[in-house]
């Protein structure tokens, strides 16, 4: 692709993906790469600028990641953030010192001297700090542009070399003019043209896919999720009827969801979409099973079997489409963290399909970019703004055995919750909201009669990446409406509770 690129070198900080997303939002393409790239590799990659991210180390620490000074002599503009800023100072002979106390949170900072990266930023503004070490003296030839009360060198740089360091985090929203600073770096220092736009991406991808897929047979598994939906719509633009999509309906989707997939993709977009109605089959396999991991494994395995038998009917294909997105690419192979839950996705499909090559048209995109591409392709908000939904579906929101009866109760309760959240206009700010059947029954009284029915739990969380989450502070009046409606309208429920646990220690889903 013919767009400009920025290289974001990852030193392990918690906001690293956020930096890359901010750069992309400023219409400049960037890649997040491990810090170990050599100067030669960087030269080959040919970026218009490099950003060093923050990281948990001290430059003097035992295993601290360092860089060769050669990288700073390539003539490519560099912006170092937090650890990245200290690293520039350390590498070029400035002074980095360990402060007695860490500085954390919002700070006021003042520019003493203007530079390219401070254009349009007021002399004094608020920034977000999170550090212990700090630069106390910039390298020779560098100037200090701004300081805070406890950080003498909050911004420094060398205009001729086009190298800058900022101690604070311009990528987080608490830094008032952080985005402006990033924009200045990209547009005033690196000479960005702003050629990374959704429209350009779609045009480029469709042209590239047309050249690659023209006249060939393409197969795609649709789950109803955002990524596979957008991948399918994009490939459809290029491959037309050459694309066949298989939608495995495991009967564990939310109310009306399967119908909507058919309506949008088959009726509106005119896609060649096959629906495998496998609800009964999944329920049969899940009969008598209550252990969460066992449920997940059964569903994952069954999904692949159903897909396999559909794929066999279609026969050999040239390409298999996968909805892999950028965070999957940068996270794959990272870390050895314990398996908390075995996630079900379409990763096992390649082994059961007779195909020649995989196409992953979204592998360069962050989730928000995938959504924008979906909108650009004409997909409705109900598809592109869909909240995350687990592969095993409602089965892991029904504690204990999954039965048709419990599924119906859960679907109806969940639908009311979603309806009221949307009516209250909270659907954009809450990350996920859903109902759970708790596997306990309690006694109630309705119209003078004793009832003995399911306790329904409501779960709603705010989050940025699902790694951590907080329970959403839904106003009481809205909780009340939801509770009253579920009790009145849904068969099989007589008590509603609200889950007020964050993640960690809980997880978002109940199983
Ligand atoms: P937990 O429950 O682990 O969930 O806090 C984190 C996020 O992942 C979603 N989730 C899944 N997504 N397949 C998926 O594609 C799965 O098996 C699965 N299990 C959980 C969950 O909804 C939340 O967004």
Short mmCIF file of C-alpha atoms in Angstrom, two decimals, residues 3-496:
data_model
loop_
_atom_site.label_atom_id
_atom_site.label_comp_id
_atom_site.label_asym_id
_atom_site.label_seq_id
_atom_site.Cartn_x
_atom_site.Cartn_y
_atom_site.Cartn_z
CA UNK A 3 0.59 5.37 2.27
CA UNK A 4 3.08 7.00 4.62
CA UNK A 5 4.01 5.03 7.72
CA UNK A 6 5.03 5.87 11.26
CA UNK A 7 6.83 3.34 13.40
CA UNK A 8 5.76 3.05 17.03
CA UNK A 9 8.46 1.16 18.92
CA UNK A 10 6.98 -0.71 21.84
CA UNK A 11 8.87 -0.55 25.14
CA UNK A 12 6.12 -2.31 27.08
CA UNK A 13 4.02 0.54 28.46
CA UNK A 14 0.35 0.13 29.19
CA UNK A 15 -0.79 2.82 26.72
CA UNK A 16 1.14 1.53 23.70
CA UNK A 17 -1.79 0.44 21.58
CA UNK A 18 -3.48 3.69 22.47
CA UNK A 19 -0.57 5.67 21.00
CA UNK A 20 -0.89 3.72 17.76
CA UNK A 21 -4.65 4.31 17.68
CA UNK A 22 -4.20 8.05 18.21
CA UNK A 23 -1.75 8.24 15.32
CA UNK A 24 -4.16 6.33 13.08
CA UNK A 25 -7.00 8.61 14.18
CA UNK A 26 -4.89 11.51 12.95
CA UNK A 27 -5.01 9.83 9.52
CA UNK A 28 -1.45 8.55 9.57
CA UNK A 29 -0.79 4.82 9.28
CA UNK A 30 1.49 3.33 11.92
CA UNK A 31 2.72 -0.04 13.07
CA UNK A 32 3.43 -1.03 16.64
CA UNK A 33 6.64 -3.05 16.61
CA UNK A 34 8.87 -4.58 19.31
CA UNK A 35 11.66 -2.22 20.43
CA UNK A 36 14.43 -4.54 19.22
CA UNK A 37 14.35 -3.40 15.56
CA UNK A 38 17.80 -2.51 14.27
CA UNK A 39 18.64 0.78 12.54
CA UNK A 40 18.93 -1.15 9.28
CA UNK A 41 15.49 -2.72 9.68
CA UNK A 42 14.04 0.68 10.44
CA UNK A 43 15.65 2.20 7.39
CA UNK A 44 14.13 -0.55 5.26
CA UNK A 45 10.71 -0.05 6.82
CA UNK A 46 11.07 3.59 5.75
CA UNK A 47 8.88 5.47 8.25
CA UNK A 48 8.27 9.21 8.12
CA UNK A 49 8.72 9.27 11.91
CA UNK A 50 9.37 7.06 14.93
CA UNK A 51 7.64 7.14 18.30
CA UNK A 52 9.22 5.45 21.33
CA UNK A 53 6.50 4.41 23.76
CA UNK A 54 6.58 4.41 27.55
CA UNK A 55 7.53 1.31 29.49
CA UNK A 56 7.84 -0.04 33.03
CA UNK A 57 11.66 0.02 33.24
CA UNK A 58 14.27 2.44 34.45
CA UNK A 59 16.94 3.13 31.83
CA UNK A 60 19.51 2.09 34.45
CA UNK A 61 17.64 -1.14 35.30
CA UNK A 62 19.27 -4.53 34.80
CA UNK A 63 17.24 -5.72 31.84
CA UNK A 64 16.16 -2.33 30.60
CA UNK A 65 15.53 -2.19 26.86
CA UNK A 66 18.05 0.10 25.17
CA UNK A 67 18.50 1.23 21.58
CA UNK A 68 21.47 1.87 19.42
CA UNK A 69 22.28 5.59 19.01
CA UNK A 70 22.36 4.87 15.28
CA UNK A 71 18.56 4.88 15.25
CA UNK A 72 18.67 8.51 16.37
CA UNK A 73 21.06 9.33 13.55
CA UNK A 74 18.97 8.00 10.69
CA UNK A 75 17.62 11.47 9.98
CA UNK A 76 14.09 10.24 10.75
CA UNK A 77 12.12 12.39 13.24
CA UNK A 78 11.69 10.79 16.68
CA UNK A 79 9.26 11.45 19.52
CA UNK A 80 9.98 9.70 22.81
CA UNK A 81 7.15 9.38 25.34
CA UNK A 82 7.83 8.80 29.07
CA UNK A 83 10.36 5.91 29.10
CA UNK A 84 10.98 6.72 25.43
CA UNK A 85 11.87 10.28 26.42
CA UNK A 86 14.26 9.11 29.13
CA UNK A 87 15.78 6.68 26.64
CA UNK A 88 16.59 9.48 24.20
CA UNK A 89 18.24 11.49 26.98
CA UNK A 90 20.17 8.43 28.22
CA UNK A 91 21.30 7.34 24.74
CA UNK A 92 22.53 10.79 23.73
CA UNK A 93 24.33 11.61 26.98
CA UNK A 94 21.71 13.61 28.90
CA UNK A 95 20.91 12.96 32.53
CA UNK A 96 18.12 10.72 33.85
CA UNK A 97 17.58 10.55 37.59
CA UNK A 98 15.53 8.47 39.95
CA UNK A 99 13.05 10.68 41.79
CA UNK A 100 12.32 10.08 45.47
CA UNK A 101 8.60 9.81 44.82
CA UNK A 102 6.65 8.85 41.74
CA UNK A 103 4.62 11.49 39.99
CA UNK A 104 1.22 10.25 38.98
CA UNK A 105 -1.87 12.00 37.67
CA UNK A 106 -2.80 15.38 36.27
CA UNK A 107 -0.16 18.12 36.36
CA UNK A 108 0.00 21.63 35.09
CA UNK A 109 2.90 22.21 32.71
CA UNK A 110 4.27 25.34 31.12
CA UNK A 111 6.10 25.89 27.87
CA UNK A 112 9.03 28.24 28.39
CA UNK A 113 10.00 28.17 24.73
CA UNK A 114 7.97 27.48 21.59
CA UNK A 115 8.86 24.71 19.17
CA UNK A 116 7.26 22.84 16.27
CA UNK A 117 5.52 20.42 18.60
CA UNK A 118 3.99 23.14 20.80
CA UNK A 119 2.25 25.06 17.99
CA UNK A 120 -1.32 25.92 18.96
CA UNK A 121 -0.89 24.70 22.54
CA UNK A 122 -1.45 27.30 25.29
CA UNK A 123 1.61 28.20 27.35
CA UNK A 124 0.14 26.43 30.39
CA UNK A 125 -2.07 23.36 30.22
CA UNK A 126 -2.81 20.07 31.94
CA UNK A 127 -0.94 16.85 31.20
CA UNK A 128 -1.03 13.29 32.51
CA UNK A 129 2.09 12.05 34.29
CA UNK A 130 2.95 8.53 35.37
CA UNK A 131 6.65 8.08 36.15
CA UNK A 132 9.36 7.72 38.74
CA UNK A 133 12.54 8.47 36.78
CA UNK A 134 12.83 11.80 34.99
CA UNK A 135 15.18 13.66 32.73
CA UNK A 136 17.11 16.31 34.65
CA UNK A 137 19.36 17.46 31.85
CA UNK A 138 18.74 17.14 28.12
CA UNK A 139 21.58 15.91 25.89
CA UNK A 140 24.04 18.44 24.44
CA UNK A 141 22.45 20.40 21.61
CA UNK A 142 18.94 19.83 22.99
CA UNK A 143 16.72 22.46 24.57
CA UNK A 144 14.19 22.24 27.36
CA UNK A 145 10.81 23.45 26.14
CA UNK A 146 8.54 22.82 29.09
CA UNK A 147 8.60 21.84 32.73
CA UNK A 148 6.24 21.00 35.57
CA UNK A 149 6.74 21.73 39.25
CA UNK A 150 8.47 18.41 39.92
CA UNK A 151 9.77 17.66 36.47
CA UNK A 152 12.37 20.14 35.27
CA UNK A 153 12.50 18.70 31.73
CA UNK A 154 8.94 17.74 30.78
CA UNK A 155 9.46 18.42 27.07
CA UNK A 156 12.80 18.72 25.31
CA UNK A 157 14.03 18.53 21.77
CA UNK A 158 16.35 19.47 18.98
CA UNK A 159 14.61 21.20 16.07
CA UNK A 160 17.40 20.53 13.58
CA UNK A 161 17.63 16.82 14.36
CA UNK A 162 13.83 16.65 14.72
CA UNK A 163 14.11 14.62 17.92
CA UNK A 164 11.76 15.33 20.83
CA UNK A 165 11.02 13.86 24.23
CA UNK A 166 7.90 14.33 26.38
CA UNK A 167 7.75 13.03 29.92
CA UNK A 168 3.96 13.04 30.08
CA UNK A 169 1.49 10.90 28.12
CA UNK A 170 0.04 12.87 25.19
CA UNK A 171 -2.02 9.82 24.14
CA UNK A 172 -4.35 9.78 27.15
CA UNK A 173 -7.42 11.99 27.21
CA UNK A 174 -6.39 13.63 30.50
CA UNK A 175 -3.57 15.41 28.65
CA UNK A 176 -5.58 18.39 27.40
CA UNK A 177 -3.47 19.16 24.35
CA UNK A 178 -1.86 15.74 23.98
CA UNK A 179 -3.54 15.07 20.69
CA UNK A 180 -2.44 18.46 19.39
CA UNK A 181 1.14 17.63 20.33
CA UNK A 182 0.95 14.32 18.46
CA UNK A 183 -0.62 16.09 15.49
CA UNK A 184 2.18 18.67 15.52
CA UNK A 185 4.79 15.94 15.58
CA UNK A 186 3.17 14.10 12.68
CA UNK A 187 2.24 17.05 10.49
CA UNK A 188 4.79 19.76 11.35
CA UNK A 189 7.81 17.60 12.10
CA UNK A 190 7.36 14.41 10.04
CA UNK A 191 5.55 16.01 7.10
CA UNK A 192 2.53 13.71 7.26
CA UNK A 193 -0.01 14.10 4.46
CA UNK A 194 -2.92 12.45 6.25
CA UNK A 195 -3.37 9.74 3.65
CA UNK A 196 -4.69 7.07 6.02
CA UNK A 197 -8.45 7.40 5.72
CA UNK A 198 -11.28 4.88 5.77
CA UNK A 199 -12.29 5.74 2.21
CA UNK A 200 -8.71 5.24 0.97
CA UNK A 201 -8.42 1.97 2.85
CA UNK A 202 -11.62 0.59 1.33
CA UNK A 203 -10.66 1.70 -2.18
CA UNK A 204 -7.13 0.25 -1.88
CA UNK A 205 -8.29 -3.01 -0.33
CA UNK A 206 -11.08 -3.59 -2.80
CA UNK A 207 -8.66 -3.00 -5.69
CA UNK A 208 -6.05 -5.31 -4.16
CA UNK A 209 -8.62 -7.98 -3.33
CA UNK A 210 -10.10 -7.79 -6.83
CA UNK A 211 -6.68 -8.44 -8.32
CA UNK A 212 -6.08 -11.32 -5.95
CA UNK A 213 -9.49 -12.98 -5.77
CA UNK A 214 -10.86 -12.20 -9.22
CA UNK A 215 -12.90 -15.14 -10.50
CA UNK A 216 -11.75 -17.47 -7.69
CA UNK A 217 -13.78 -19.28 -5.04
CA UNK A 218 -13.77 -17.67 -1.61
CA UNK A 219 -15.28 -18.95 1.63
CA UNK A 220 -15.98 -17.06 4.84
CA UNK A 221 -17.37 -18.14 8.21
CA UNK A 222 -19.68 -15.53 9.68
CA UNK A 223 -20.32 -15.50 13.40
CA UNK A 224 -22.54 -12.44 13.58
CA UNK A 225 -19.61 -10.55 15.18
CA UNK A 226 -18.27 -7.24 13.89
CA UNK A 227 -14.95 -8.50 12.52
CA UNK A 228 -16.25 -11.37 10.42
CA UNK A 229 -19.17 -9.22 9.21
CA UNK A 230 -16.91 -6.40 8.02
CA UNK A 231 -14.38 -8.82 6.52
CA UNK A 232 -17.17 -10.54 4.59
CA UNK A 233 -18.66 -7.24 3.37
CA UNK A 234 -15.24 -6.02 2.21
CA UNK A 235 -14.41 -9.24 0.39
CA UNK A 236 -17.90 -9.26 -1.12
CA UNK A 237 -17.21 -5.86 -2.71
CA UNK A 238 -14.25 -7.39 -4.47
CA UNK A 239 -15.27 -11.00 -5.08
CA UNK A 240 -19.05 -10.62 -5.55
CA UNK A 241 -20.68 -13.99 -6.12
CA UNK A 242 -17.31 -15.70 -5.89
CA UNK A 243 -17.73 -15.37 -2.11
CA UNK A 244 -19.83 -17.83 -0.16
CA UNK A 245 -20.46 -17.12 3.51
CA UNK A 246 -21.46 -19.78 5.98
CA UNK A 247 -23.27 -18.67 9.09
CA UNK A 248 -23.41 -21.33 11.78
CA UNK A 249 -26.41 -20.53 13.94
CA UNK A 250 -25.68 -22.46 17.12
CA UNK A 251 -28.97 -21.38 18.63
CA UNK A 252 -27.11 -19.49 21.35
CA UNK A 253 -27.42 -16.02 19.88
CA UNK A 254 -29.50 -13.20 21.32
CA UNK A 255 -33.08 -12.46 20.38
CA UNK A 256 -33.57 -11.64 16.66
CA UNK A 257 -29.82 -11.73 16.06
CA UNK A 258 -29.72 -14.59 13.56
CA UNK A 259 -32.62 -13.08 11.59
CA UNK A 260 -30.81 -9.78 11.41
CA UNK A 261 -27.65 -11.36 10.00
CA UNK A 262 -29.76 -12.92 7.24
CA UNK A 263 -31.66 -9.70 6.58
CA UNK A 264 -28.57 -7.51 6.30
CA UNK A 265 -26.22 -9.81 4.45
CA UNK A 266 -28.50 -11.88 2.29
CA UNK A 267 -31.38 -9.51 1.60
CA UNK A 268 -29.75 -6.07 1.74
CA UNK A 269 -26.22 -6.79 0.52
CA UNK A 270 -27.26 -9.67 -1.73
CA UNK A 271 -24.57 -12.00 -0.44
CA UNK A 272 -24.41 -15.67 -1.12
CA UNK A 273 -25.04 -16.65 2.50
CA UNK A 274 -25.76 -20.14 3.75
CA UNK A 275 -27.27 -20.54 7.20
CA UNK A 276 -26.67 -23.77 9.05
CA UNK A 277 -29.46 -24.15 11.60
CA UNK A 278 -27.73 -26.15 14.26
CA UNK A 279 -29.56 -25.04 17.42
CA UNK A 280 -31.01 -28.47 18.21
CA UNK A 281 -27.69 -30.17 17.61
CA UNK A 282 -25.85 -27.84 20.02
CA UNK A 283 -28.55 -28.19 22.68
CA UNK A 284 -28.28 -31.96 22.36
CA UNK A 285 -24.53 -31.87 22.91
CA UNK A 286 -24.92 -29.50 25.84
CA UNK A 287 -27.57 -31.59 27.60
CA UNK A 288 -26.58 -32.34 31.18
CA UNK A 289 -23.38 -30.27 30.98
CA UNK A 290 -22.84 -27.54 33.58
CA UNK A 291 -19.08 -27.14 33.80
CA UNK A 292 -18.11 -23.89 32.02
CA UNK A 293 -14.93 -25.09 30.33
CA UNK A 294 -16.68 -28.22 29.14
CA UNK A 295 -19.46 -26.11 27.62
CA UNK A 296 -16.93 -23.93 25.85
CA UNK A 297 -15.03 -26.92 24.47
CA UNK A 298 -18.19 -28.65 23.24
CA UNK A 299 -19.40 -25.52 21.49
CA UNK A 300 -16.01 -24.79 19.90
CA UNK A 301 -15.66 -28.34 18.61
CA UNK A 302 -19.25 -28.57 17.39
CA UNK A 303 -18.97 -25.24 15.60
CA UNK A 304 -16.04 -26.55 13.62
CA UNK A 305 -17.88 -29.80 12.79
CA UNK A 306 -20.95 -27.96 11.51
CA UNK A 307 -18.80 -25.61 9.48
CA UNK A 308 -16.84 -28.54 8.09
CA UNK A 309 -19.92 -30.32 6.81
CA UNK A 310 -21.12 -27.12 5.10
CA UNK A 311 -17.65 -26.53 3.63
CA UNK A 312 -17.62 -30.09 2.27
CA UNK A 313 -20.83 -29.38 0.36
CA UNK A 314 -19.14 -26.38 -1.24
CA UNK A 315 -15.98 -28.33 -2.03
CA UNK A 316 -12.48 -27.02 -2.58
CA UNK A 317 -12.05 -23.24 -2.49
CA UNK A 318 -9.14 -20.99 -3.32
CA UNK A 319 -9.35 -18.66 -0.35
CA UNK A 320 -10.61 -18.75 3.22
CA UNK A 321 -11.43 -15.34 4.76
CA UNK A 322 -10.53 -14.70 8.39
CA UNK A 323 -11.55 -11.65 10.41
CA UNK A 324 -8.18 -11.29 12.14
CA UNK A 325 -7.59 -7.72 13.33
CA UNK A 326 -4.45 -5.80 14.31
CA UNK A 327 -4.54 -6.42 18.09
CA UNK A 328 -4.72 -10.21 17.33
CA UNK A 329 -1.61 -9.82 15.19
CA UNK A 330 0.43 -7.87 17.72
CA UNK A 331 -0.75 -9.95 20.66
CA UNK A 332 -0.32 -13.37 19.11
CA UNK A 333 2.51 -15.28 20.64
CA UNK A 334 2.86 -12.77 23.47
CA UNK A 335 3.20 -13.90 27.06
CA UNK A 336 2.52 -17.15 28.84
CA UNK A 337 -0.41 -16.02 30.93
CA UNK A 338 -2.62 -18.65 32.53
CA UNK A 339 -5.67 -19.79 30.62
CA UNK A 340 -8.61 -18.23 32.45
CA UNK A 341 -11.17 -19.16 29.81
CA UNK A 342 -10.63 -20.98 26.54
CA UNK A 343 -11.90 -18.47 24.01
CA UNK A 344 -13.89 -19.80 21.17
CA UNK A 345 -13.29 -18.16 17.82
CA UNK A 346 -12.85 -19.35 14.28
CA UNK A 347 -9.15 -20.15 14.71
CA UNK A 348 -9.68 -23.91 14.25
CA UNK A 349 -11.38 -23.61 10.86
CA UNK A 350 -8.40 -23.76 8.51
CA UNK A 351 -7.80 -27.40 9.42
CA UNK A 352 -11.22 -28.50 8.13
CA UNK A 353 -11.46 -26.51 4.92
CA UNK A 354 -9.92 -27.48 1.61
CA UNK A 355 -8.40 -24.14 0.63
CA UNK A 356 -5.18 -22.76 -0.83
CA UNK A 357 -4.67 -19.48 0.99
CA UNK A 358 -6.02 -17.42 3.88
CA UNK A 359 -7.06 -13.79 3.30
CA UNK A 360 -7.17 -11.46 6.28
CA UNK A 361 -8.28 -8.10 4.91
CA UNK A 362 -8.56 -6.47 8.37
CA UNK A 363 -5.24 -7.51 9.82
CA UNK A 364 -3.90 -3.94 9.79
CA UNK A 365 -6.91 -2.40 11.55
CA UNK A 366 -7.79 -1.59 15.12
CA UNK A 367 -11.35 -2.29 16.22
CA UNK A 368 -12.55 1.30 15.83
CA UNK A 369 -11.14 1.32 12.30
CA UNK A 370 -12.94 -1.95 11.53
CA UNK A 371 -16.20 -0.31 12.62
CA UNK A 372 -15.56 2.73 10.42
CA UNK A 373 -14.84 0.49 7.45
CA UNK A 374 -18.11 -1.33 8.17
CA UNK A 375 -20.00 1.97 8.08
CA UNK A 376 -18.19 2.98 4.89
CA UNK A 377 -19.35 -0.30 3.34
CA UNK A 378 -22.94 0.51 4.26
CA UNK A 379 -23.42 -1.84 7.20
CA UNK A 380 -26.03 -0.66 9.72
CA UNK A 381 -25.10 0.55 13.24
CA UNK A 382 -26.71 -2.55 14.72
CA UNK A 383 -23.92 -4.56 13.08
CA UNK A 384 -20.92 -2.24 13.35
CA UNK A 385 -21.61 -0.96 16.86
CA UNK A 386 -22.51 -4.39 18.19
CA UNK A 387 -21.14 -4.95 21.67
CA UNK A 388 -18.61 -7.76 22.13
CA UNK A 389 -20.35 -11.12 22.32
CA UNK A 390 -18.62 -14.36 23.27
CA UNK A 391 -18.35 -17.16 20.72
CA UNK A 392 -20.11 -19.67 23.01
CA UNK A 393 -22.96 -17.18 23.21
CA UNK A 394 -25.72 -17.44 25.76
CA UNK A 395 -24.49 -20.85 26.91
CA UNK A 396 -21.97 -19.14 29.18
CA UNK A 397 -24.62 -16.75 30.48
CA UNK A 398 -26.76 -19.63 31.67
CA UNK A 399 -25.23 -21.07 34.82
CA UNK A 400 -25.70 -24.80 35.05
CA UNK A 401 -27.29 -26.81 32.27
CA UNK A 402 -28.39 -25.04 29.09
CA UNK A 403 -32.01 -25.80 28.21
CA UNK A 404 -34.40 -24.43 25.60
CA UNK A 405 -36.58 -23.03 28.36
CA UNK A 406 -33.75 -21.17 30.08
CA UNK A 407 -32.59 -19.87 26.70
CA UNK A 408 -35.98 -18.36 26.05
CA UNK A 409 -36.16 -16.70 29.45
CA UNK A 410 -32.66 -15.32 29.05
CA UNK A 411 -33.27 -14.02 25.52
CA UNK A 412 -36.38 -12.15 26.60
CA UNK A 413 -34.77 -10.65 29.70
CA UNK A 414 -31.65 -9.67 27.77
CA UNK A 415 -33.74 -8.03 25.08
CA UNK A 416 -35.51 -5.83 27.62
CA UNK A 417 -32.20 -4.82 29.20
CA UNK A 418 -30.80 -3.84 25.79
CA UNK A 419 -33.95 -2.01 24.84
CA UNK A 420 -33.96 0.12 28.00
CA UNK A 421 -30.23 0.84 27.81
CA UNK A 422 -30.67 2.03 24.23
CA UNK A 423 -33.71 4.13 25.15
CA UNK A 424 -31.71 5.76 27.94
CA UNK A 425 -28.97 6.56 25.41
CA UNK A 426 -26.37 4.63 27.40
CA UNK A 427 -25.52 2.07 24.72
CA UNK A 428 -22.38 3.90 23.51
CA UNK A 429 -20.80 4.48 26.90
CA UNK A 430 -21.35 1.01 28.36
CA UNK A 431 -18.93 -1.56 26.95
CA UNK A 432 -21.12 -4.61 27.47
CA UNK A 433 -24.50 -5.16 29.07
CA UNK A 434 -26.36 -8.41 29.29
CA UNK A 435 -28.50 -10.67 31.43
CA UNK A 436 -27.42 -13.90 33.11
CA UNK A 437 -29.47 -16.81 34.45
CA UNK A 438 -27.95 -17.61 37.80
CA UNK A 439 -29.02 -21.21 38.29
CA UNK A 440 -30.79 -20.34 41.54
CA UNK A 441 -34.48 -20.10 42.03
CA UNK A 442 -36.08 -17.98 44.71
CA UNK A 443 -39.51 -17.56 46.19
CA UNK A 444 -41.61 -14.60 45.14
CA UNK A 445 -45.16 -13.43 45.34
CA UNK A 446 -47.12 -12.27 42.33
CA UNK A 447 -50.85 -11.52 42.43
CA UNK A 448 -51.32 -13.30 45.77
CA UNK A 449 -49.62 -16.42 44.48
CA UNK A 450 -46.32 -17.89 45.51
CA UNK A 451 -43.79 -18.15 42.68
CA UNK A 452 -40.56 -20.11 42.56
CA UNK A 453 -38.53 -18.89 39.60
CA UNK A 454 -35.09 -17.94 38.27
CA UNK A 455 -32.95 -15.15 39.63
CA UNK A 456 -31.76 -13.04 36.71
CA UNK A 457 -28.56 -11.09 37.14
CA UNK A 458 -27.86 -7.96 35.11
CA UNK A 459 -24.25 -7.32 34.15
CA UNK A 460 -23.09 -4.02 32.65
CA UNK A 461 -19.48 -2.90 32.51
CA UNK A 462 -17.36 -0.05 31.27
CA UNK A 463 -14.00 -0.93 29.78
CA UNK A 464 -11.54 0.06 27.09
CA UNK A 465 -10.19 -3.32 26.08
CA UNK A 466 -12.00 -5.96 28.20
CA UNK A 467 -8.74 -6.65 30.06
CA UNK A 468 -10.05 -4.68 33.01
CA UNK A 469 -13.59 -3.48 33.58
CA UNK A 470 -15.71 -1.65 36.09
CA UNK A 471 -19.40 -2.16 36.73
CA UNK A 472 -21.43 0.55 35.06
CA UNK A 473 -23.18 3.05 37.33
CA UNK A 474 -26.56 2.71 35.64
CA UNK A 475 -29.01 5.17 37.24
CA UNK A 476 -31.42 3.51 39.70
CA UNK A 477 -34.46 4.67 37.72
CA UNK A 478 -33.26 2.78 34.67
CA UNK A 479 -32.45 -0.33 36.69
CA UNK A 480 -35.92 -0.07 38.13
CA UNK A 481 -37.53 0.09 34.68
CA UNK A 482 -35.55 -2.92 33.53
CA UNK A 483 -36.40 -4.88 36.65
CA UNK A 484 -40.14 -4.12 36.49
CA UNK A 485 -40.33 -4.94 32.81
CA UNK A 486 -38.48 -8.24 33.10
CA UNK A 487 -40.62 -9.42 36.01
CA UNK A 488 -43.81 -8.42 34.21
CA UNK A 489 -42.97 -9.50 30.69
CA UNK A 490 -40.66 -12.49 30.98
CA UNK A 491 -41.76 -15.99 31.82
CA UNK A 492 -39.60 -17.81 34.33
CA UNK A 493 -38.06 -14.89 36.27
CA UNK A 494 -39.10 -13.48 39.64
CA UNK A 495 -36.03 -11.68 40.99
CA UNK A 496 -33.44 -9.33 39.45
#
